[in-house]
């Protein structure tokens, strides 16, 4: 399917979905068919400006301040257009004429999240498609028995590193939207942590090595967001010791931690527990992740038996640390543990 057709389908779905949601399940459907003509047009402007101007010309060129200012400026412009449309047209349709101020900070935050939520969903969709295309390319290389082993290894590593779970991203965005709408003080911290994860996974992870500190910081962001998602029923213990400047191939430890949530906490409807220990010694890094398993048998527990969720971790270890790592898996009825040890090269100097 061509990208243009995909985008048309996406925006049509967003238009009718938003109309149904905003109209109270269809009660005011005719009114919001008109209202969301403006909304969806603004969503489209937000996405295409982000995709084709702000990301390539600012963020991808390490102009972080300019990128942030451009987001602030574009959100203000979008909100101003939205309110002008409201004053001269939409407020009257909804029966709010003269009752809504021109600009209100809380309303500005809510609308900004709405402007960029479809953009983030579409970017995640495109990222997923790029991963699938990369997988097909790898399979084609293997089928044709390409002799350029170096290119093959590089391509495989790039694919294995692109492992940000789309479900995690969507769940986090839904939580973020809820907190912003309700004015929760947790919203700014969630934005910063999600931004840190995206920056690390999409860009920094393309480096051959990063400091253990950067990997640990990303894991902390991930745990904080998952803690918000699961609430008090999730118990996490995270211990980190040793030299955090030790170099490590990015995303290996994060993948081990994510695996505990994907096949442990997500299937446990009771009170899942996860213990994480990361130790950096003189010549090695040790990571142990222990988690409870669901009491109910099914696909999640069967995944442990087949090793699903760990195969990519083993492949990356084989490619990055051949003969310089060990991995031990302890699979019991109610618990699961993965212990990884690697021997990096030398300390990264700041």
mmCIF file of C-alpha atoms in Angstrom:
data_model
loop_
_atom_site.group_PDB
_atom_site.id
_atom_site.type_symbol
_atom_site.label_atom_id
_atom_site.label_comp_id
_atom_site.label_asym_id
_atom_site.label_seq_id
_atom_site.Cartn_x
_atom_site.Cartn_y
_atom_site.Cartn_z
ATOM 1 C CA UNK A 1 0.000 0.000 0.000
ATOM 2 C CA UNK A 2 1.362 3.414 -0.953
ATOM 3 C CA UNK A 3 2.238 5.872 1.853
ATOM 4 C CA UNK A 4 -0.262 8.441 0.528
ATOM 5 C CA UNK A 5 -3.120 5.942 0.722
ATOM 6 C CA UNK A 6 -2.029 4.844 4.211
ATOM 7 C CA UNK A 7 -2.004 8.434 5.414
ATOM 8 C CA UNK A 8 -5.437 9.108 3.927
ATOM 9 C CA UNK A 9 -6.836 6.029 5.686
ATOM 10 C CA UNK A 10 -5.175 7.040 8.972
ATOM 11 C CA UNK A 11 -6.588 10.576 8.957
ATOM 12 C CA UNK A 12 -10.065 9.413 7.925
ATOM 13 C CA UNK A 13 -10.055 6.926 10.824
ATOM 14 C CA UNK A 14 -8.849 9.626 13.244
ATOM 15 C CA UNK A 15 -11.551 11.996 11.968
ATOM 16 C CA UNK A 16 -14.460 9.600 12.515
ATOM 17 C CA UNK A 17 -13.012 8.123 15.726
ATOM 18 C CA UNK A 18 -12.509 11.559 17.277
ATOM 19 C CA UNK A 19 -15.981 12.604 16.095
ATOM 20 C CA UNK A 20 -17.577 9.592 17.767
ATOM 21 C CA UNK A 21 -15.619 10.138 21.010
ATOM 22 C CA UNK A 22 -16.214 13.891 21.186
ATOM 23 C CA UNK A 23 -19.911 13.578 20.336
ATOM 24 C CA UNK A 24 -20.648 11.516 23.420
ATOM 25 C CA UNK A 25 -21.048 8.257 21.566
ATOM 26 C CA UNK A 26 -22.981 9.810 18.677
ATOM 27 C CA UNK A 27 -25.395 12.073 20.554
ATOM 28 C CA UNK A 28 -24.038 15.243 18.908
ATOM 29 C CA UNK A 29 -22.563 13.535 15.844
ATOM 30 C CA UNK A 30 -23.694 16.117 13.262
ATOM 31 C CA UNK A 31 -22.153 18.980 15.224
ATOM 32 C CA UNK A 32 -18.801 17.297 15.761
ATOM 33 C CA UNK A 33 -18.541 16.270 12.120
ATOM 34 C CA UNK A 34 -18.023 19.996 11.551
ATOM 35 C CA UNK A 35 -15.948 20.650 14.668
ATOM 36 C CA UNK A 36 -13.458 17.903 13.873
ATOM 37 C CA UNK A 37 -12.874 19.181 10.364
ATOM 38 C CA UNK A 38 -10.826 21.915 12.051
ATOM 39 C CA UNK A 39 -9.328 19.568 14.653
ATOM 40 C CA UNK A 40 -8.066 16.985 12.168
ATOM 41 C CA UNK A 41 -6.618 19.659 9.881
ATOM 42 C CA UNK A 42 -4.634 20.989 12.858
ATOM 43 C CA UNK A 43 -3.530 17.427 13.760
ATOM 44 C CA UNK A 44 -2.262 17.019 10.193
ATOM 45 C CA UNK A 45 -0.338 20.300 10.312
ATOM 46 C CA UNK A 46 1.243 19.241 13.626
ATOM 47 C CA UNK A 47 2.358 15.865 12.220
ATOM 48 C CA UNK A 48 3.745 17.038 8.863
ATOM 49 C CA UNK A 49 5.565 19.994 10.426
ATOM 50 C CA UNK A 50 7.105 17.647 13.020
ATOM 51 C CA UNK A 51 7.982 14.940 10.479
ATOM 52 C CA UNK A 52 9.351 17.054 7.640
ATOM 53 C CA UNK A 53 10.655 20.226 9.324
ATOM 54 C CA UNK A 54 11.206 20.057 13.087
ATOM 55 C CA UNK A 55 12.736 16.567 13.366
ATOM 56 C CA UNK A 56 15.034 16.637 10.293
ATOM 57 C CA UNK A 57 16.140 20.281 10.511
ATOM 58 C CA UNK A 58 16.412 20.707 14.282
ATOM 59 C CA UNK A 59 16.335 17.530 16.374
ATOM 60 C CA UNK A 60 18.340 15.321 14.005
ATOM 61 C CA UNK A 61 21.003 18.024 13.759
ATOM 62 C CA UNK A 62 21.379 18.232 17.557
ATOM 63 C CA UNK A 63 19.685 21.636 17.700
ATOM 64 C CA UNK A 64 17.739 20.653 20.792
ATOM 65 C CA UNK A 65 16.976 24.194 21.972
ATOM 66 C CA UNK A 66 15.767 25.214 18.521
ATOM 67 C CA UNK A 67 13.689 22.044 18.371
ATOM 68 C CA UNK A 68 12.047 22.820 21.711
ATOM 69 C CA UNK A 69 11.374 26.430 20.722
ATOM 70 C CA UNK A 70 9.902 25.308 17.410
ATOM 71 C CA UNK A 71 7.533 22.935 19.226
ATOM 72 C CA UNK A 72 6.497 25.737 21.592
ATOM 73 C CA UNK A 73 5.950 28.172 18.708
ATOM 74 C CA UNK A 74 4.008 25.683 16.580
ATOM 75 C CA UNK A 75 1.793 24.630 19.512
ATOM 76 C CA UNK A 76 0.948 28.291 20.243
ATOM 77 C CA UNK A 77 0.140 28.935 16.572
ATOM 78 C CA UNK A 78 -2.043 25.812 16.386
ATOM 79 C CA UNK A 79 -3.846 26.750 19.603
ATOM 80 C CA UNK A 80 -4.413 30.317 18.389
ATOM 81 C CA UNK A 81 -5.935 29.059 15.130
ATOM 82 C CA UNK A 82 -8.067 26.612 17.099
ATOM 83 C CA UNK A 83 -9.412 29.348 19.382
ATOM 84 C CA UNK A 84 -10.078 31.770 16.505
ATOM 85 C CA UNK A 85 -12.041 29.004 14.791
ATOM 86 C CA UNK A 86 -13.843 28.477 18.077
ATOM 87 C CA UNK A 87 -14.775 32.133 18.548
ATOM 88 C CA UNK A 88 -15.989 32.676 14.992
ATOM 89 C CA UNK A 89 -17.587 29.280 14.388
ATOM 90 C CA UNK A 90 -17.107 26.234 16.630
ATOM 91 C CA UNK A 91 -18.099 27.665 20.041
ATOM 92 C CA UNK A 92 -21.477 28.620 18.614
ATOM 93 C CA UNK A 93 -22.021 25.135 17.204
ATOM 94 C CA UNK A 94 -21.298 23.585 20.606
ATOM 95 C CA UNK A 95 -23.411 26.108 22.509
ATOM 96 C CA UNK A 96 -20.405 27.748 24.201
ATOM 97 C CA UNK A 97 -20.498 31.124 22.431
ATOM 98 C CA UNK A 98 -19.034 33.844 24.654
ATOM 99 C CA UNK A 99 -18.414 31.424 27.534
ATOM 100 C CA UNK A 100 -14.856 30.316 26.771
ATOM 101 C CA UNK A 101 -11.875 32.703 27.206
ATOM 102 C CA UNK A 102 -9.631 33.256 24.213
ATOM 103 C CA UNK A 103 -6.621 31.588 25.842
ATOM 104 C CA UNK A 104 -6.319 29.537 29.026
ATOM 105 C CA UNK A 105 -3.111 27.784 30.064
ATOM 106 C CA UNK A 106 -4.706 24.503 31.185
ATOM 107 C CA UNK A 107 -6.784 24.385 28.002
ATOM 108 C CA UNK A 108 -3.631 25.122 25.971
ATOM 109 C CA UNK A 109 -1.861 22.091 27.516
ATOM 110 C CA UNK A 110 -4.826 19.802 26.853
ATOM 111 C CA UNK A 111 -5.148 20.909 23.241
ATOM 112 C CA UNK A 112 -1.393 20.616 22.647
ATOM 113 C CA UNK A 113 -1.461 16.979 23.748
ATOM 114 C CA UNK A 114 -4.418 16.410 21.424
ATOM 115 C CA UNK A 115 -2.643 18.132 18.529
ATOM 116 C CA UNK A 116 0.399 15.851 18.826
ATOM 117 C CA UNK A 117 -1.167 12.547 19.961
ATOM 118 C CA UNK A 118 -2.086 11.452 16.387
ATOM 119 C CA UNK A 119 1.369 12.565 15.230
ATOM 120 C CA UNK A 120 3.081 10.350 17.817
ATOM 121 C CA UNK A 121 0.813 7.419 16.918
ATOM 122 C CA UNK A 122 1.576 7.831 13.207
ATOM 123 C CA UNK A 123 5.320 8.124 13.868
ATOM 124 C CA UNK A 124 5.158 4.923 15.942
ATOM 125 C CA UNK A 125 3.273 3.198 13.123
ATOM 126 C CA UNK A 126 5.901 4.267 10.582
ATOM 127 C CA UNK A 127 8.695 3.145 12.915
ATOM 128 C CA UNK A 128 7.032 -0.282 13.177
ATOM 129 C CA UNK A 129 6.759 -0.533 9.381
ATOM 130 C CA UNK A 130 10.416 0.429 8.986
ATOM 131 C CA UNK A 131 11.342 -2.371 11.404
ATOM 132 C CA UNK A 132 9.279 -4.869 9.399
ATOM 133 C CA UNK A 133 10.889 -3.759 6.151
ATOM 134 C CA UNK A 134 14.325 -4.099 7.728
ATOM 135 C CA UNK A 135 13.438 -7.630 8.861
ATOM 136 C CA UNK A 136 12.367 -8.575 5.334
ATOM 137 C CA UNK A 137 15.624 -7.178 4.005
ATOM 138 C CA UNK A 138 17.644 -9.286 6.460
ATOM 139 C CA UNK A 139 15.755 -12.409 5.446
ATOM 140 C CA UNK A 140 16.399 -11.609 1.797
ATOM 141 C CA UNK A 141 20.118 -11.214 2.461
ATOM 142 C CA UNK A 142 20.195 -14.586 4.215
ATOM 143 C CA UNK A 143 18.227 -16.244 1.400
ATOM 144 C CA UNK A 144 20.651 -15.005 -1.238
ATOM 145 C CA UNK A 145 23.636 -16.002 0.930
ATOM 146 C CA UNK A 146 25.283 -12.622 0.784
ATOM 147 C CA UNK A 147 29.007 -12.986 1.353
ATOM 148 C CA UNK A 148 29.493 -9.498 2.754
ATOM 149 C CA UNK A 149 29.381 -10.634 6.377
ATOM 150 C CA UNK A 150 30.291 -7.248 7.793
ATOM 151 C CA UNK A 151 27.289 -5.565 6.161
ATOM 152 C CA UNK A 152 25.032 -8.377 7.343
ATOM 153 C CA UNK A 153 26.163 -8.043 10.970
ATOM 154 C CA UNK A 154 25.729 -4.277 10.891
ATOM 155 C CA UNK A 155 22.229 -4.595 9.485
ATOM 156 C CA UNK A 156 21.229 -7.235 12.044
ATOM 157 C CA UNK A 157 22.483 -5.097 14.919
ATOM 158 C CA UNK A 158 20.564 -2.089 13.646
ATOM 159 C CA UNK A 159 17.378 -4.146 13.519
ATOM 160 C CA UNK A 160 17.887 -5.716 16.931
ATOM 161 C CA UNK A 161 18.410 -2.295 18.477
ATOM 162 C CA UNK A 162 15.101 -1.014 17.099
ATOM 163 C CA UNK A 163 13.095 -2.818 19.765
ATOM 164 C CA UNK A 164 10.968 -0.098 21.375
ATOM 165 C CA UNK A 165 7.697 -1.880 22.060
ATOM 166 C CA UNK A 166 4.831 -0.025 20.260
ATOM 167 C CA UNK A 167 2.397 -1.189 22.977
ATOM 168 C CA UNK A 168 4.577 0.450 25.633
ATOM 169 C CA UNK A 169 4.572 3.693 23.625
ATOM 170 C CA UNK A 170 0.799 3.698 23.103
ATOM 171 C CA UNK A 171 0.094 2.860 26.761
ATOM 172 C CA UNK A 172 2.401 5.652 27.905
ATOM 173 C CA UNK A 173 0.762 8.174 25.553
ATOM 174 C CA UNK A 174 -2.690 7.186 26.814
ATOM 175 C CA UNK A 175 -1.549 7.617 30.424
ATOM 176 C CA UNK A 176 0.068 10.942 29.552
ATOM 177 C CA UNK A 177 -3.112 12.222 27.898
ATOM 178 C CA UNK A 178 -5.154 11.236 30.957
ATOM 179 C CA UNK A 179 -2.775 12.989 33.354
ATOM 180 C CA UNK A 180 -2.697 16.185 31.264
ATOM 181 C CA UNK A 181 -6.499 16.304 30.992
ATOM 182 C CA UNK A 182 -6.805 15.859 34.764
ATOM 183 C CA UNK A 183 -4.037 18.365 35.487
ATOM 184 C CA UNK A 184 -1.830 15.797 37.198
ATOM 185 C CA UNK A 185 1.596 17.066 38.369
ATOM 186 C CA UNK A 186 3.060 13.788 37.053
ATOM 187 C CA UNK A 187 2.557 14.834 33.413
ATOM 188 C CA UNK A 188 5.769 16.943 33.002
ATOM 189 C CA UNK A 189 7.926 14.168 34.493
ATOM 190 C CA UNK A 190 6.295 11.607 32.171
ATOM 191 C CA UNK A 191 7.048 13.808 29.144
ATOM 192 C CA UNK A 192 10.712 14.169 30.148
ATOM 193 C CA UNK A 193 11.126 10.435 30.768
ATOM 194 C CA UNK A 194 9.420 9.421 27.503
ATOM 195 C CA UNK A 195 11.541 11.967 25.618
ATOM 196 C CA UNK A 196 14.682 10.485 27.202
ATOM 197 C CA UNK A 197 13.701 6.955 26.146
ATOM 198 C CA UNK A 198 12.910 7.994 22.559
ATOM 199 C CA UNK A 199 16.183 9.915 22.256
ATOM 200 C CA UNK A 200 18.145 6.902 23.515
ATOM 201 C CA UNK A 201 16.331 4.224 21.500
ATOM 202 C CA UNK A 202 16.063 6.119 18.217
ATOM 203 C CA UNK A 203 19.426 7.877 18.155
ATOM 204 C CA UNK A 204 21.998 7.072 20.851
ATOM 205 C CA UNK A 205 21.438 3.330 20.457
ATOM 206 C CA UNK A 206 22.899 3.532 16.956
ATOM 207 C CA UNK A 207 26.343 4.043 18.521
ATOM 208 C CA UNK A 208 28.539 0.997 18.919
ATOM 209 C CA UNK A 209 28.928 1.656 22.658
ATOM 210 C CA UNK A 210 27.518 3.965 25.309
ATOM 211 C CA UNK A 211 28.335 4.368 28.983
ATOM 212 C CA UNK A 212 26.561 2.068 31.429
ATOM 213 C CA UNK A 213 25.208 5.228 33.058
ATOM 214 C CA UNK A 214 23.208 6.078 29.919
ATOM 215 C CA UNK A 215 21.764 2.549 29.739
ATOM 216 C CA UNK A 216 20.866 2.645 33.451
ATOM 217 C CA UNK A 217 19.264 6.088 33.135
ATOM 218 C CA UNK A 218 17.059 4.842 30.303
ATOM 219 C CA UNK A 219 16.092 1.792 32.377
ATOM 220 C CA UNK A 220 15.117 4.150 35.223
ATOM 221 C CA UNK A 221 12.928 6.150 32.823
ATOM 222 C CA UNK A 222 11.321 2.915 31.624
ATOM 223 C CA UNK A 223 10.674 1.673 35.165
ATOM 224 C CA UNK A 224 9.171 4.996 36.245
ATOM 225 C CA UNK A 225 6.693 4.960 33.350
ATOM 226 C CA UNK A 226 5.781 1.311 33.925
ATOM 227 C CA UNK A 227 5.288 2.032 37.624
ATOM 228 C CA UNK A 228 2.751 4.716 36.712
ATOM 229 C CA UNK A 229 1.020 2.255 34.411
ATOM 230 C CA UNK A 230 0.728 -0.608 36.924
ATOM 231 C CA UNK A 231 0.323 1.501 40.062
ATOM 232 C CA UNK A 232 0.831 0.189 43.580
ATOM 233 C CA UNK A 233 0.235 -3.450 42.638
ATOM 234 C CA UNK A 234 3.677 -3.585 40.984
ATOM 235 C CA UNK A 235 6.747 -3.950 43.230
ATOM 236 C CA UNK A 236 10.139 -3.051 41.725
ATOM 237 C CA UNK A 237 13.538 -3.312 43.417
ATOM 238 C CA UNK A 238 16.423 -1.820 41.426
ATOM 239 C CA UNK A 239 20.024 -1.995 42.657
ATOM 240 C CA UNK A 240 22.978 -0.611 40.671
ATOM 241 C CA UNK A 241 26.611 -0.653 41.794
ATOM 242 C CA UNK A 242 30.078 -0.051 40.403
ATOM 243 C CA UNK A 243 31.635 2.112 37.702
ATOM 244 C CA UNK A 244 28.823 3.623 35.618
ATOM 245 C CA UNK A 245 31.299 4.834 32.974
ATOM 246 C CA UNK A 246 31.978 1.282 31.830
ATOM 247 C CA UNK A 247 31.148 0.984 28.091
ATOM 248 C CA UNK A 248 28.393 -1.318 26.925
ATOM 249 C CA UNK A 249 26.555 -2.060 23.708
ATOM 250 C CA UNK A 250 23.249 -0.156 23.995
ATOM 251 C CA UNK A 251 19.826 -1.715 24.658
ATOM 252 C CA UNK A 252 21.028 -5.154 25.827
ATOM 253 C CA UNK A 253 20.202 -4.599 29.508
ATOM 254 C CA UNK A 254 17.083 -2.566 28.677
ATOM 255 C CA UNK A 255 15.833 -5.498 26.575
ATOM 256 C CA UNK A 256 16.373 -7.890 29.496
ATOM 257 C CA UNK A 257 14.358 -5.593 31.782
ATOM 258 C CA UNK A 258 11.613 -5.087 29.174
ATOM 259 C CA UNK A 259 11.367 -8.867 28.775
ATOM 260 C CA UNK A 260 10.442 -9.180 32.468
ATOM 261 C CA UNK A 261 7.505 -6.846 31.927
ATOM 262 C CA UNK A 262 6.434 -8.275 28.588
ATOM 263 C CA UNK A 263 6.274 -11.879 29.781
ATOM 264 C CA UNK A 264 5.932 -11.354 33.518
ATOM 265 C CA UNK A 265 4.122 -8.287 34.837
ATOM 266 C CA UNK A 266 1.807 -7.883 31.831
ATOM 267 C CA UNK A 267 0.311 -11.328 32.413
ATOM 268 C CA UNK A 268 0.063 -11.140 36.205
ATOM 269 C CA UNK A 269 -3.285 -9.749 37.343
ATOM 270 C CA UNK A 270 -2.303 -9.962 41.021
ATOM 271 C CA UNK A 271 0.836 -8.292 42.397
ATOM 272 C CA UNK A 272 3.832 -8.773 40.095
ATOM 273 C CA UNK A 273 7.323 -8.323 41.529
ATOM 274 C CA UNK A 274 10.519 -7.506 39.650
ATOM 275 C CA UNK A 275 14.049 -7.392 41.090
ATOM 276 C CA UNK A 276 16.887 -5.885 39.045
ATOM 277 C CA UNK A 277 20.587 -5.885 39.954
ATOM 278 C CA UNK A 278 23.292 -4.296 37.796
ATOM 279 C CA UNK A 279 26.917 -4.494 38.923
ATOM 280 C CA UNK A 280 29.924 -3.098 37.092
ATOM 281 C CA UNK A 281 33.164 -4.711 38.258
ATOM 282 C CA UNK A 282 36.704 -4.123 36.997
ATOM 283 C CA UNK A 283 36.457 -6.391 33.956
ATOM 284 C CA UNK A 284 32.789 -7.306 33.669
ATOM 285 C CA UNK A 285 29.173 -6.177 33.920
ATOM 286 C CA UNK A 286 26.584 -8.389 35.609
ATOM 287 C CA UNK A 287 22.843 -7.942 35.210
ATOM 288 C CA UNK A 288 20.272 -10.132 36.968
ATOM 289 C CA UNK A 289 16.544 -9.663 36.424
ATOM 290 C CA UNK A 290 14.079 -11.742 38.455
ATOM 291 C CA UNK A 291 10.315 -11.580 38.095
ATOM 292 C CA UNK A 292 7.188 -13.410 39.158
ATOM 293 C CA UNK A 293 5.116 -15.201 36.521
ATOM 294 C CA UNK A 294 1.383 -15.322 36.045
ATOM 295 C CA UNK A 295 -0.374 -18.111 37.907
ATOM 296 C CA UNK A 296 -2.497 -18.693 34.817
ATOM 297 C CA UNK A 297 -1.086 -20.857 32.054
ATOM 298 C CA UNK A 298 -1.252 -19.632 28.468
ATOM 299 C CA UNK A 299 0.711 -17.905 25.783
ATOM 300 C CA UNK A 300 2.818 -15.779 28.146
ATOM 301 C CA UNK A 301 4.095 -18.745 30.161
ATOM 302 C CA UNK A 302 4.501 -20.839 27.006
ATOM 303 C CA UNK A 303 6.748 -18.044 25.740
ATOM 304 C CA UNK A 304 9.202 -18.830 28.536
ATOM 305 C CA UNK A 305 9.430 -22.456 27.488
ATOM 306 C CA UNK A 306 10.169 -21.540 23.892
ATOM 307 C CA UNK A 307 12.609 -18.782 24.817
ATOM 308 C CA UNK A 308 10.540 -16.147 23.004
ATOM 309 C CA UNK A 309 11.579 -12.651 24.085
ATOM 310 C CA UNK A 310 15.195 -13.628 24.718
ATOM 311 C CA UNK A 311 16.242 -14.705 21.229
ATOM 312 C CA UNK A 312 17.017 -11.138 20.116
ATOM 313 C CA UNK A 313 19.062 -10.554 23.275
ATOM 314 C CA UNK A 314 21.128 -13.677 22.594
ATOM 315 C CA UNK A 315 21.643 -12.658 18.949
ATOM 316 C CA UNK A 316 22.889 -9.200 19.926
ATOM 317 C CA UNK A 317 25.216 -10.697 22.534
ATOM 318 C CA UNK A 318 26.592 -13.116 19.930
ATOM 319 C CA UNK A 319 27.191 -10.307 17.459
ATOM 320 C CA UNK A 320 28.589 -7.765 19.930
ATOM 321 C CA UNK A 321 30.433 -9.891 22.509
ATOM 322 C CA UNK A 322 31.322 -13.206 20.832
ATOM 323 C CA UNK A 323 32.975 -15.501 23.413
ATOM 324 C CA UNK A 324 32.903 -12.619 25.928
ATOM 325 C CA UNK A 325 29.542 -13.120 27.574
ATOM 326 C CA UNK A 326 27.426 -15.623 29.463
ATOM 327 C CA UNK A 327 23.681 -15.875 29.949
ATOM 328 C CA UNK A 328 21.864 -18.070 32.453
ATOM 329 C CA UNK A 329 18.107 -18.628 32.516
ATOM 330 C CA UNK A 330 16.296 -20.061 35.544
ATOM 331 C CA UNK A 331 12.723 -20.962 34.643
ATOM 332 C CA UNK A 332 10.510 -22.096 37.521
ATOM 333 C CA UNK A 333 6.771 -22.508 37.940
ATOM 334 C CA UNK A 334 6.135 -19.096 39.515
ATOM 335 C CA UNK A 335 9.339 -17.138 38.829
ATOM 336 C CA UNK A 336 11.754 -16.429 36.010
ATOM 337 C CA UNK A 337 15.315 -15.101 36.152
ATOM 338 C CA UNK A 338 17.835 -14.020 33.541
ATOM 339 C CA UNK A 339 21.482 -13.413 34.495
ATOM 340 C CA UNK A 340 23.782 -11.828 31.906
ATOM 341 C CA UNK A 341 27.518 -11.223 32.296
ATOM 342 C CA UNK A 342 29.664 -9.455 29.702
ATOM 343 C CA UNK A 343 33.284 -8.338 29.488
ATOM 344 C CA UNK A 344 33.490 -4.819 27.958
ATOM 345 C CA UNK A 345 36.678 -3.251 26.643
ATOM 346 C CA UNK A 346 37.586 -0.216 28.745
ATOM 347 C CA UNK A 347 36.129 2.663 30.733
ATOM 348 C CA UNK A 348 34.607 5.571 28.872
ATOM 349 C CA UNK A 349 36.235 8.893 29.835
ATOM 350 C CA UNK A 350 34.051 11.959 30.147
#
